[in-house]
mmCIF file of C-alpha atoms in Angstrom:
data_model
loop_
_atom_site.group_PDB
_atom_site.id
_atom_site.type_symbol
_atom_site.label_atom_id
_atom_site.label_comp_id
_atom_site.label_asym_id
_atom_site.label_seq_id
_atom_site.Cartn_x
_atom_site.Cartn_y
_atom_site.Cartn_z
ATOM 1 C CA MET A 1 -121.127 139.814 -79.753
ATOM 2 C CA PHE A 2 -120.897 139.500 -83.528
ATOM 3 C CA VAL A 3 -118.010 141.034 -85.463
ATOM 4 C CA ASP A 4 -118.616 141.635 -89.175
ATOM 5 C CA LEU A 5 -115.859 142.245 -91.693
ATOM 6 C CA PRO A 6 -116.021 145.461 -93.731
ATOM 7 C CA HIS A 7 -116.619 144.752 -97.417
ATOM 8 C CA GLY A 8 -113.276 146.246 -98.406
ATOM 9 C CA LEU A 9 -111.475 143.933 -95.990
ATOM 10 C CA GLU A 10 -113.356 140.890 -97.287
ATOM 11 C CA ALA A 11 -112.349 141.702 -100.865
ATOM 12 C CA ALA A 12 -108.718 142.164 -99.885
ATOM 13 C CA LEU A 13 -108.597 138.921 -97.873
ATOM 14 C CA ILE A 14 -110.035 136.853 -100.706
ATOM 15 C CA ASN A 15 -107.078 137.955 -102.838
ATOM 16 C CA SER A 16 -104.448 137.605 -100.098
ATOM 17 C CA PRO A 17 -103.088 134.059 -100.187
ATOM 18 C CA LEU A 18 -101.166 133.311 -97.025
ATOM 19 C CA PRO A 19 -98.339 130.765 -96.837
ATOM 20 C CA ASP A 20 -98.652 127.476 -95.023
ATOM 21 C CA TRP A 21 -98.135 127.797 -91.302
ATOM 22 C CA ARG A 22 -95.222 126.371 -89.386
ATOM 23 C CA LEU A 23 -95.421 124.925 -85.896
ATOM 24 C CA ASP A 24 -92.875 125.348 -83.126
ATOM 25 C CA GLY A 25 -93.599 122.255 -81.100
ATOM 26 C CA PHE A 26 -97.352 122.428 -80.598
ATOM 27 C CA HIS A 27 -97.647 126.204 -81.011
ATOM 28 C CA LEU A 28 -97.993 128.269 -84.149
ATOM 29 C CA ALA A 29 -94.476 129.508 -84.822
ATOM 30 C CA GLU A 30 -93.734 133.164 -84.118
ATOM 31 C CA ASP A 31 -92.355 133.676 -87.631
ATOM 32 C CA THR A 32 -95.684 132.463 -89.055
ATOM 33 C CA ILE A 33 -97.600 134.860 -86.807
ATOM 34 C CA GLN A 34 -95.414 137.761 -87.913
ATOM 35 C CA ARG A 35 -95.616 136.725 -91.590
ATOM 36 C CA TYR A 36 -99.411 136.598 -91.461
ATOM 37 C CA ARG A 37 -99.575 139.969 -89.746
ATOM 38 C CA SER A 38 -97.202 141.599 -92.201
ATOM 39 C CA GLU A 39 -99.225 140.217 -95.124
ATOM 40 C CA LEU A 40 -102.540 141.473 -93.747
ATOM 41 C CA VAL A 41 -101.670 144.715 -91.975
ATOM 42 C CA GLY A 42 -102.083 146.682 -95.186
ATOM 43 C CA ALA A 43 -105.559 145.305 -95.901
ATOM 44 C CA PRO A 44 -108.211 147.986 -95.348
ATOM 45 C CA HIS A 45 -109.632 147.917 -91.818
ATOM 46 C CA PHE A 46 -107.718 144.775 -90.807
ATOM 47 C CA MET A 47 -106.076 146.358 -87.779
ATOM 48 C CA GLU A 48 -109.318 147.992 -86.663
ATOM 49 C CA THR A 49 -111.199 144.708 -87.007
ATOM 50 C CA ALA A 50 -108.539 142.788 -85.082
ATOM 51 C CA ALA A 51 -108.587 145.425 -82.336
ATOM 52 C CA ARG A 52 -112.381 145.256 -82.134
ATOM 53 C CA LEU A 53 -112.190 141.472 -81.885
ATOM 54 C CA ARG A 54 -109.689 141.630 -79.017
ATOM 55 C CA HIS A 55 -111.752 144.251 -77.217
ATOM 56 C CA THR A 56 -114.919 142.183 -77.545
ATOM 57 C CA LEU A 57 -113.153 139.207 -75.995
ATOM 58 C CA THR A 58 -111.456 141.004 -73.114
ATOM 59 C CA ALA A 59 -113.647 144.009 -72.235
ATOM 60 C CA GLU A 60 -115.326 144.006 -68.845
ATOM 61 C CA ASP A 61 -118.728 143.288 -70.392
ATOM 62 C CA GLY A 62 -117.375 140.934 -73.080
ATOM 63 C CA GLY A 63 -115.898 137.481 -73.249
ATOM 64 C CA TYR A 64 -116.948 135.889 -76.519
ATOM 65 C CA ALA A 65 -117.212 136.874 -80.150
ATOM 66 C CA VAL A 66 -118.464 135.433 -83.425
ATOM 67 C CA LEU A 67 -116.268 136.634 -86.271
ATOM 68 C CA ARG A 68 -118.400 136.577 -89.398
ATOM 69 C CA LEU A 69 -116.249 134.987 -92.099
ATOM 70 C CA GLY A 70 -119.146 133.587 -94.114
ATOM 71 C CA ASN A 71 -118.476 135.561 -97.288
ATOM 72 C CA LEU A 72 -114.859 134.404 -97.252
ATOM 73 C CA ALA A 73 -116.002 130.823 -96.694
ATOM 74 C CA GLN A 74 -118.399 131.107 -99.613
ATOM 75 C CA ALA A 75 -115.757 132.573 -101.914
ATOM 76 C CA LEU A 76 -112.942 130.206 -100.974
ATOM 77 C CA GLY A 77 -114.761 127.165 -99.604
ATOM 78 C CA PRO A 78 -115.131 126.601 -95.832
ATOM 79 C CA ALA A 79 -112.720 123.656 -95.852
ATOM 80 C CA ASP A 80 -110.203 125.263 -98.233
ATOM 81 C CA ASP A 81 -106.665 125.685 -96.909
ATOM 82 C CA ARG A 82 -106.651 129.367 -97.892
ATOM 83 C CA PHE A 83 -109.744 130.018 -95.795
ATOM 84 C CA LEU A 84 -108.319 128.099 -92.850
ATOM 85 C CA ARG A 85 -105.101 130.116 -93.003
ATOM 86 C CA LEU A 86 -107.134 133.355 -92.876
ATOM 87 C CA ALA A 87 -109.048 132.094 -89.832
ATOM 88 C CA THR A 88 -105.739 131.142 -88.221
ATOM 89 C CA ALA A 89 -104.358 134.622 -88.905
ATOM 90 C CA PHE A 90 -107.323 136.212 -87.101
ATOM 91 C CA ALA A 91 -106.898 133.778 -84.206
ATOM 92 C CA ALA A 92 -103.227 134.759 -83.944
ATOM 93 C CA GLU A 93 -104.288 138.387 -83.477
ATOM 94 C CA VAL A 94 -106.068 137.296 -80.288
ATOM 95 C CA ALA A 95 -103.531 134.881 -78.766
ATOM 96 C CA ILE A 96 -101.119 132.109 -79.748
ATOM 97 C CA PRO A 97 -102.760 129.143 -81.517
ATOM 98 C CA PHE A 98 -101.677 125.758 -80.176
ATOM 99 C CA SER A 99 -102.779 122.148 -79.995
ATOM 100 C CA PRO A 100 -102.614 120.188 -76.733
ATOM 101 C CA PHE A 101 -103.324 116.940 -78.590
ATOM 102 C CA PRO A 102 -100.428 115.165 -80.348
ATOM 103 C CA ARG A 103 -102.702 113.604 -82.977
ATOM 104 C CA TRP A 104 -104.082 117.009 -84.052
ATOM 105 C CA PRO A 105 -101.348 119.328 -85.357
ATOM 106 C CA LEU A 106 -103.412 122.532 -84.938
ATOM 107 C CA TRP A 107 -107.121 122.350 -85.830
ATOM 108 C CA LYS A 108 -109.267 119.496 -84.534
ATOM 109 C CA ASP A 109 -112.314 118.143 -86.378
ATOM 110 C CA ILE A 110 -115.565 117.953 -84.428
ATOM 111 C CA GLY A 111 -117.957 116.028 -86.597
ATOM 112 C CA VAL A 112 -121.110 114.088 -85.741
ATOM 113 C CA LYS A 113 -121.081 110.425 -84.744
ATOM 114 C CA VAL A 114 -124.523 109.004 -84.142
ATOM 115 C CA ASP A 115 -123.151 106.041 -82.165
ATOM 116 C CA LYS A 116 -121.094 108.177 -79.739
ATOM 117 C CA ASP A 117 -122.076 109.365 -76.259
ATOM 118 C CA PRO A 118 -124.809 111.919 -77.100
ATOM 119 C CA GLY A 119 -123.431 114.406 -74.560
ATOM 120 C CA LYS A 120 -119.966 114.563 -76.129
ATOM 121 C CA SER A 121 -118.933 117.335 -78.487
ATOM 122 C CA SER A 122 -119.255 114.955 -81.432
ATOM 123 C CA GLY A 123 -122.482 113.406 -80.154
ATOM 124 C CA ILE A 124 -126.007 114.289 -81.192
ATOM 125 C CA GLY A 125 -127.460 115.236 -77.788
ATOM 126 C CA TYR A 126 -127.287 118.183 -75.443
ATOM 127 C CA ASN A 127 -123.687 119.186 -74.735
ATOM 128 C CA ALA A 128 -123.939 120.826 -71.299
ATOM 129 C CA PHE A 129 -122.004 123.880 -70.145
ATOM 130 C CA HIS A 130 -118.298 123.308 -69.663
ATOM 131 C CA MET A 131 -114.816 124.699 -70.024
ATOM 132 C CA ASP A 132 -112.331 122.771 -72.126
ATOM 133 C CA LEU A 133 -109.549 120.871 -70.350
ATOM 134 C CA VAL A 134 -111.105 121.651 -66.992
ATOM 135 C CA ASN A 135 -108.695 119.349 -65.151
ATOM 136 C CA ALA A 136 -105.447 120.905 -66.445
ATOM 137 C CA ILE A 137 -103.348 123.315 -64.395
ATOM 138 C CA ARG A 138 -103.222 125.688 -67.388
ATOM 139 C CA PRO A 139 -106.317 125.234 -69.531
ATOM 140 C CA PRO A 140 -106.402 127.068 -72.861
ATOM 141 C CA ASP A 141 -107.175 130.752 -72.340
ATOM 142 C CA PHE A 142 -109.440 130.707 -75.390
ATOM 143 C CA THR A 143 -111.340 127.953 -77.121
ATOM 144 C CA THR A 144 -112.500 128.562 -80.684
ATOM 145 C CA LEU A 145 -114.934 126.834 -83.032
ATOM 146 C CA LEU A 146 -115.072 127.426 -86.783
ATOM 147 C CA CYS A 147 -118.320 126.348 -88.427
ATOM 148 C CA VAL A 148 -117.783 124.464 -91.684
ATOM 149 C CA ARG A 149 -121.337 123.037 -91.791
ATOM 150 C CA PRO A 150 -124.236 123.591 -89.386
ATOM 151 C CA ASP A 151 -126.721 120.836 -88.663
ATOM 152 C CA PRO A 152 -128.617 120.523 -91.977
ATOM 153 C CA LEU A 153 -131.750 119.617 -89.990
ATOM 154 C CA GLY A 154 -131.607 122.875 -88.025
ATOM 155 C CA GLY A 155 -130.476 121.825 -84.532
ATOM 156 C CA GLY A 156 -127.320 122.419 -82.521
ATOM 157 C CA LEU A 157 -127.645 125.973 -81.240
ATOM 158 C CA SER A 158 -124.451 127.188 -79.565
ATOM 159 C CA ILE A 159 -124.979 128.196 -75.935
ATOM 160 C CA LEU A 160 -122.828 130.392 -73.697
ATOM 161 C CA SER A 161 -123.126 131.622 -70.138
ATOM 162 C CA ASN A 162 -121.138 133.843 -67.790
ATOM 163 C CA PRO A 163 -120.158 131.618 -64.842
ATOM 164 C CA HIS A 164 -118.957 134.498 -62.661
ATOM 165 C CA ALA A 165 -122.371 136.155 -62.926
ATOM 166 C CA ALA A 166 -124.069 132.804 -62.309
ATOM 167 C CA ALA A 167 -121.947 132.124 -59.221
ATOM 168 C CA GLY A 168 -122.631 135.638 -57.965
ATOM 169 C CA ARG A 169 -126.343 134.803 -57.776
ATOM 170 C CA LEU A 170 -125.730 131.843 -55.474
ATOM 171 C CA PRO A 171 -125.904 131.882 -51.657
ATOM 172 C CA GLU A 172 -122.635 132.513 -49.859
ATOM 173 C CA ASP A 173 -122.469 128.984 -48.445
ATOM 174 C CA SER A 174 -122.804 127.504 -51.938
ATOM 175 C CA ARG A 175 -119.998 129.713 -53.263
ATOM 176 C CA ALA A 176 -117.833 128.614 -50.332
ATOM 177 C CA LEU A 177 -118.352 124.968 -51.286
ATOM 178 C CA LEU A 178 -117.530 125.712 -54.926
ATOM 179 C CA ALA A 179 -114.247 127.313 -53.822
ATOM 180 C CA GLU A 180 -113.084 124.125 -52.081
ATOM 181 C CA SER A 181 -110.719 121.720 -53.854
ATOM 182 C CA ALA A 182 -113.268 118.924 -53.937
ATOM 183 C CA TYR A 183 -114.055 118.470 -57.635
ATOM 184 C CA HIS A 184 -112.666 116.239 -60.351
ATOM 185 C CA TYR A 185 -113.624 115.094 -63.825
ATOM 186 C CA GLY A 186 -112.282 113.083 -66.716
ATOM 187 C CA VAL A 187 -108.932 111.541 -67.583
ATOM 188 C CA PHE A 188 -105.653 113.318 -68.211
ATOM 189 C CA PHE A 189 -103.372 111.667 -70.746
ATOM 190 C CA ASP A 190 -100.740 112.735 -73.266
ATOM 191 C CA LEU A 191 -101.520 116.456 -73.284
ATOM 192 C CA HIS A 192 -99.070 119.241 -74.103
ATOM 193 C CA GLY A 193 -98.863 122.901 -73.176
ATOM 194 C CA VAL A 194 -101.487 122.785 -70.409
ATOM 195 C CA GLY A 195 -99.387 121.873 -67.377
ATOM 196 C CA GLU A 196 -99.988 118.940 -65.088
ATOM 197 C CA GLU A 197 -103.245 117.359 -64.040
ATOM 198 C CA TYR A 198 -105.233 119.339 -61.477
ATOM 199 C CA MET A 199 -107.169 116.995 -59.181
ATOM 200 C CA PRO A 200 -109.039 117.710 -57.060
ATOM 201 C CA PHE A 201 -109.718 121.296 -58.078
ATOM 202 C CA PRO A 202 -111.997 124.114 -56.953
ATOM 203 C CA ILE A 203 -114.732 125.233 -59.315
ATOM 204 C CA LEU A 204 -114.272 128.853 -58.270
ATOM 205 C CA ASP A 205 -110.534 129.073 -58.842
ATOM 206 C CA ASP A 206 -109.109 132.494 -57.975
ATOM 207 C CA SER A 207 -105.524 131.280 -57.791
ATOM 208 C CA ASP A 208 -104.394 133.360 -60.771
ATOM 209 C CA ALA A 209 -104.278 136.885 -59.339
ATOM 210 C CA GLY A 210 -108.042 137.125 -59.155
ATOM 211 C CA GLN A 211 -108.425 136.212 -62.844
ATOM 212 C CA GLY A 212 -109.116 132.568 -62.229
ATOM 213 C CA PHE A 213 -111.218 130.164 -64.236
ATOM 214 C CA VAL A 214 -114.566 128.827 -63.190
ATOM 215 C CA ARG A 215 -113.536 125.200 -63.558
ATOM 216 C CA PHE A 216 -116.879 123.692 -64.322
ATOM 217 C CA THR A 217 -118.309 120.993 -66.516
ATOM 218 C CA ALA A 218 -121.866 119.876 -65.961
ATOM 219 C CA LYS A 219 -120.809 116.313 -66.805
ATOM 220 C CA MET A 220 -119.109 116.070 -63.412
ATOM 221 C CA LEU A 221 -122.558 115.938 -61.817
ATOM 222 C CA GLU A 222 -123.227 112.557 -63.407
ATOM 223 C CA ARG A 223 -119.764 111.110 -63.887
ATOM 224 C CA SER A 224 -117.762 112.101 -60.807
ATOM 225 C CA LEU A 225 -118.124 110.904 -57.247
ATOM 226 C CA LEU A 226 -118.795 114.077 -55.260
ATOM 227 C CA SER A 227 -120.057 114.614 -51.762
ATOM 228 C CA ARG A 228 -123.739 115.497 -51.560
ATOM 229 C CA SER A 229 -123.062 119.076 -50.451
ATOM 230 C CA HIS A 230 -120.489 119.737 -53.173
ATOM 231 C CA ALA A 231 -122.689 118.131 -55.835
ATOM 232 C CA ASP A 232 -125.656 120.221 -54.710
ATOM 233 C CA ALA A 233 -123.629 123.425 -54.953
ATOM 234 C CA ALA A 234 -122.431 122.470 -58.439
ATOM 235 C CA GLY A 235 -126.015 121.666 -59.415
ATOM 236 C CA GLU A 236 -127.108 125.126 -58.264
ATOM 237 C CA LEU A 237 -124.420 126.652 -60.462
ATOM 238 C CA ALA A 238 -125.525 124.518 -63.422
ATOM 239 C CA ALA A 239 -129.091 125.777 -63.050
ATOM 240 C CA GLU A 240 -127.937 129.412 -62.914
ATOM 241 C CA LEU A 241 -125.818 128.918 -66.009
ATOM 242 C CA VAL A 242 -128.866 127.727 -67.934
ATOM 243 C CA ARG A 243 -130.931 130.597 -66.546
ATOM 244 C CA GLY A 244 -128.406 133.141 -67.812
ATOM 245 C CA GLN A 245 -127.504 131.532 -71.137
ATOM 246 C CA VAL A 246 -127.427 133.104 -74.570
ATOM 247 C CA SER A 247 -127.860 131.010 -77.706
ATOM 248 C CA PHE A 248 -127.428 131.405 -81.450
ATOM 249 C CA MET A 249 -126.935 129.307 -84.548
ATOM 250 C CA LEU A 250 -123.522 129.284 -86.167
ATOM 251 C CA LYS A 251 -123.602 129.670 -89.943
ATOM 252 C CA PRO A 252 -120.979 128.425 -92.413
ATOM 253 C CA GLY A 253 -117.845 130.497 -91.886
ATOM 254 C CA ASP A 254 -118.835 131.804 -88.442
ATOM 255 C CA TYR A 255 -115.860 131.692 -86.083
ATOM 256 C CA LEU A 256 -116.789 131.526 -82.396
ATOM 257 C CA ILE A 257 -114.029 132.560 -79.982
ATOM 258 C CA VAL A 258 -114.633 132.115 -76.242
ATOM 259 C CA ASN A 259 -112.534 133.618 -73.462
ATOM 260 C CA GLN A 260 -112.541 130.716 -71.018
ATOM 261 C CA ARG A 261 -111.927 133.048 -68.068
ATOM 262 C CA ARG A 262 -115.222 134.794 -68.850
ATOM 263 C CA PHE A 263 -117.641 132.288 -70.406
ATOM 264 C CA LEU A 264 -118.509 128.608 -70.505
ATOM 265 C CA HIS A 265 -119.911 127.059 -73.655
ATOM 266 C CA GLY A 266 -122.013 124.152 -74.835
ATOM 267 C CA ARG A 267 -124.514 123.130 -77.502
ATOM 268 C CA GLU A 268 -128.190 122.301 -77.709
ATOM 269 C CA ALA A 269 -129.069 118.878 -79.092
ATOM 270 C CA LEU A 270 -128.921 118.308 -82.810
ATOM 271 C CA HIS A 271 -132.254 117.820 -84.552
ATOM 272 C CA ASP A 272 -133.811 114.357 -84.577
ATOM 273 C CA GLY A 273 -133.026 112.241 -87.607
ATOM 274 C CA GLN A 274 -129.233 112.530 -87.751
ATOM 275 C CA GLU A 275 -129.054 108.881 -88.804
ATOM 276 C CA SER A 276 -130.667 109.863 -92.110
ATOM 277 C CA VAL A 277 -128.020 112.493 -92.902
ATOM 278 C CA PRO A 278 -125.032 111.157 -94.903
ATOM 279 C CA PRO A 279 -121.821 111.591 -92.863
ATOM 280 C CA PRO A 280 -120.278 114.067 -95.373
ATOM 281 C CA ASN A 281 -123.315 116.341 -94.911
ATOM 282 C CA ARG A 282 -123.478 116.317 -91.121
ATOM 283 C CA ARG A 283 -122.561 119.209 -88.853
ATOM 284 C CA LEU A 284 -118.830 119.914 -88.838
ATOM 285 C CA LEU A 285 -116.846 122.317 -86.666
ATOM 286 C CA LEU A 286 -113.095 122.830 -86.444
ATOM 287 C CA GLN A 287 -111.643 123.577 -83.020
ATOM 288 C CA LEU A 288 -108.516 125.555 -82.208
ATOM 289 C CA PHE A 289 -107.146 126.527 -78.794
ATOM 290 C CA LEU A 290 -105.330 129.760 -77.966
ATOM 291 C CA ARG A 291 -102.792 130.635 -75.293
ATOM 292 C CA ALA A 292 -102.536 134.247 -74.144
ATOM 293 C CA GLY A 293 -99.005 135.575 -74.545
ATOM 294 C CA PRO A 294 -97.151 138.884 -74.365
ATOM 295 C CA THR A 295 -96.918 139.310 -78.142
ATOM 296 C CA THR A 296 -100.558 138.645 -78.907
ATOM 297 C CA ALA A 297 -102.490 139.604 -75.779
ATOM 298 C CA ARG A 298 -102.182 143.332 -76.493
ATOM 299 C CA PRO A 299 -102.977 145.396 -79.583
ATOM 300 C CA LEU A 300 -100.053 146.024 -81.901
ATOM 301 C CA ASN A 301 -99.631 149.255 -83.778
ATOM 302 C CA ARG A 302 -98.584 149.471 -87.396
ATOM 303 C CA ALA A 303 -94.981 150.370 -86.573
ATOM 304 C CA GLU A 304 -94.534 147.223 -84.483
ATOM 305 C CA THR A 305 -95.584 144.991 -87.349
ATOM 306 C CA HIS A 306 -92.631 146.160 -89.476
ATOM 307 C CA ARG A 307 -89.834 145.720 -86.983
#
């Protein structure tokens, strides 16, 4: 599910400086979204590319996309503010960017810390399949990861798996256990825009008009006190997720966008020897969350952008 930019669009974007964004609370302000769209709508193939991106993320057989922004990253610098504004503009064509964390105004750094829990997103070990903010009433509809630097030693493959397909391969009694409100994981503190804490919760959550999340994180198997039967059912799901996974290496400028209602994500372990890599050279991703909304969940035509 890779989306490449046409060469004409790349050339136009490199020469299209966007203004700084403005936040409305913890969301990207609507006037910023409209300003970005009005600046970019005239770029060749921008609307078609944005429409293809949305379709890839929401089509029946879709659910994730890697937007290839590597040439832009190379031209502008992957950590340059101009490049980050362009990535934000593409994100805003999918849904509304927001930050649930007060200390991170929009994008969150995910670097590498060799002394951290290896299974964490900033650790060096295997980061098992999960959805972000699994214990919130309203988790982000999309989670996104922008690659600034891959692991220079060659590890850290991104992994994704369709949890609905995985659950569909389980016995009926296991699915029934996964649908019970018997699961919990993690702490819930000082979060914004994601509702209240949800505990306990069902893994197979069809509460949202049949479009529910599969509220799963493999870490719950080791770090939550679950009954034997519920833990066994969750373990079966974890095994099916691995069996059905896809994996790929993110390159500098690659922008991974995951529809959390369709896919779970994770990461293979980084390569051995991370201690020898200077911190400024270690793997670095930037994370941004998106909330589906009426103005960004559907394609916009050219006339709407000039209202």
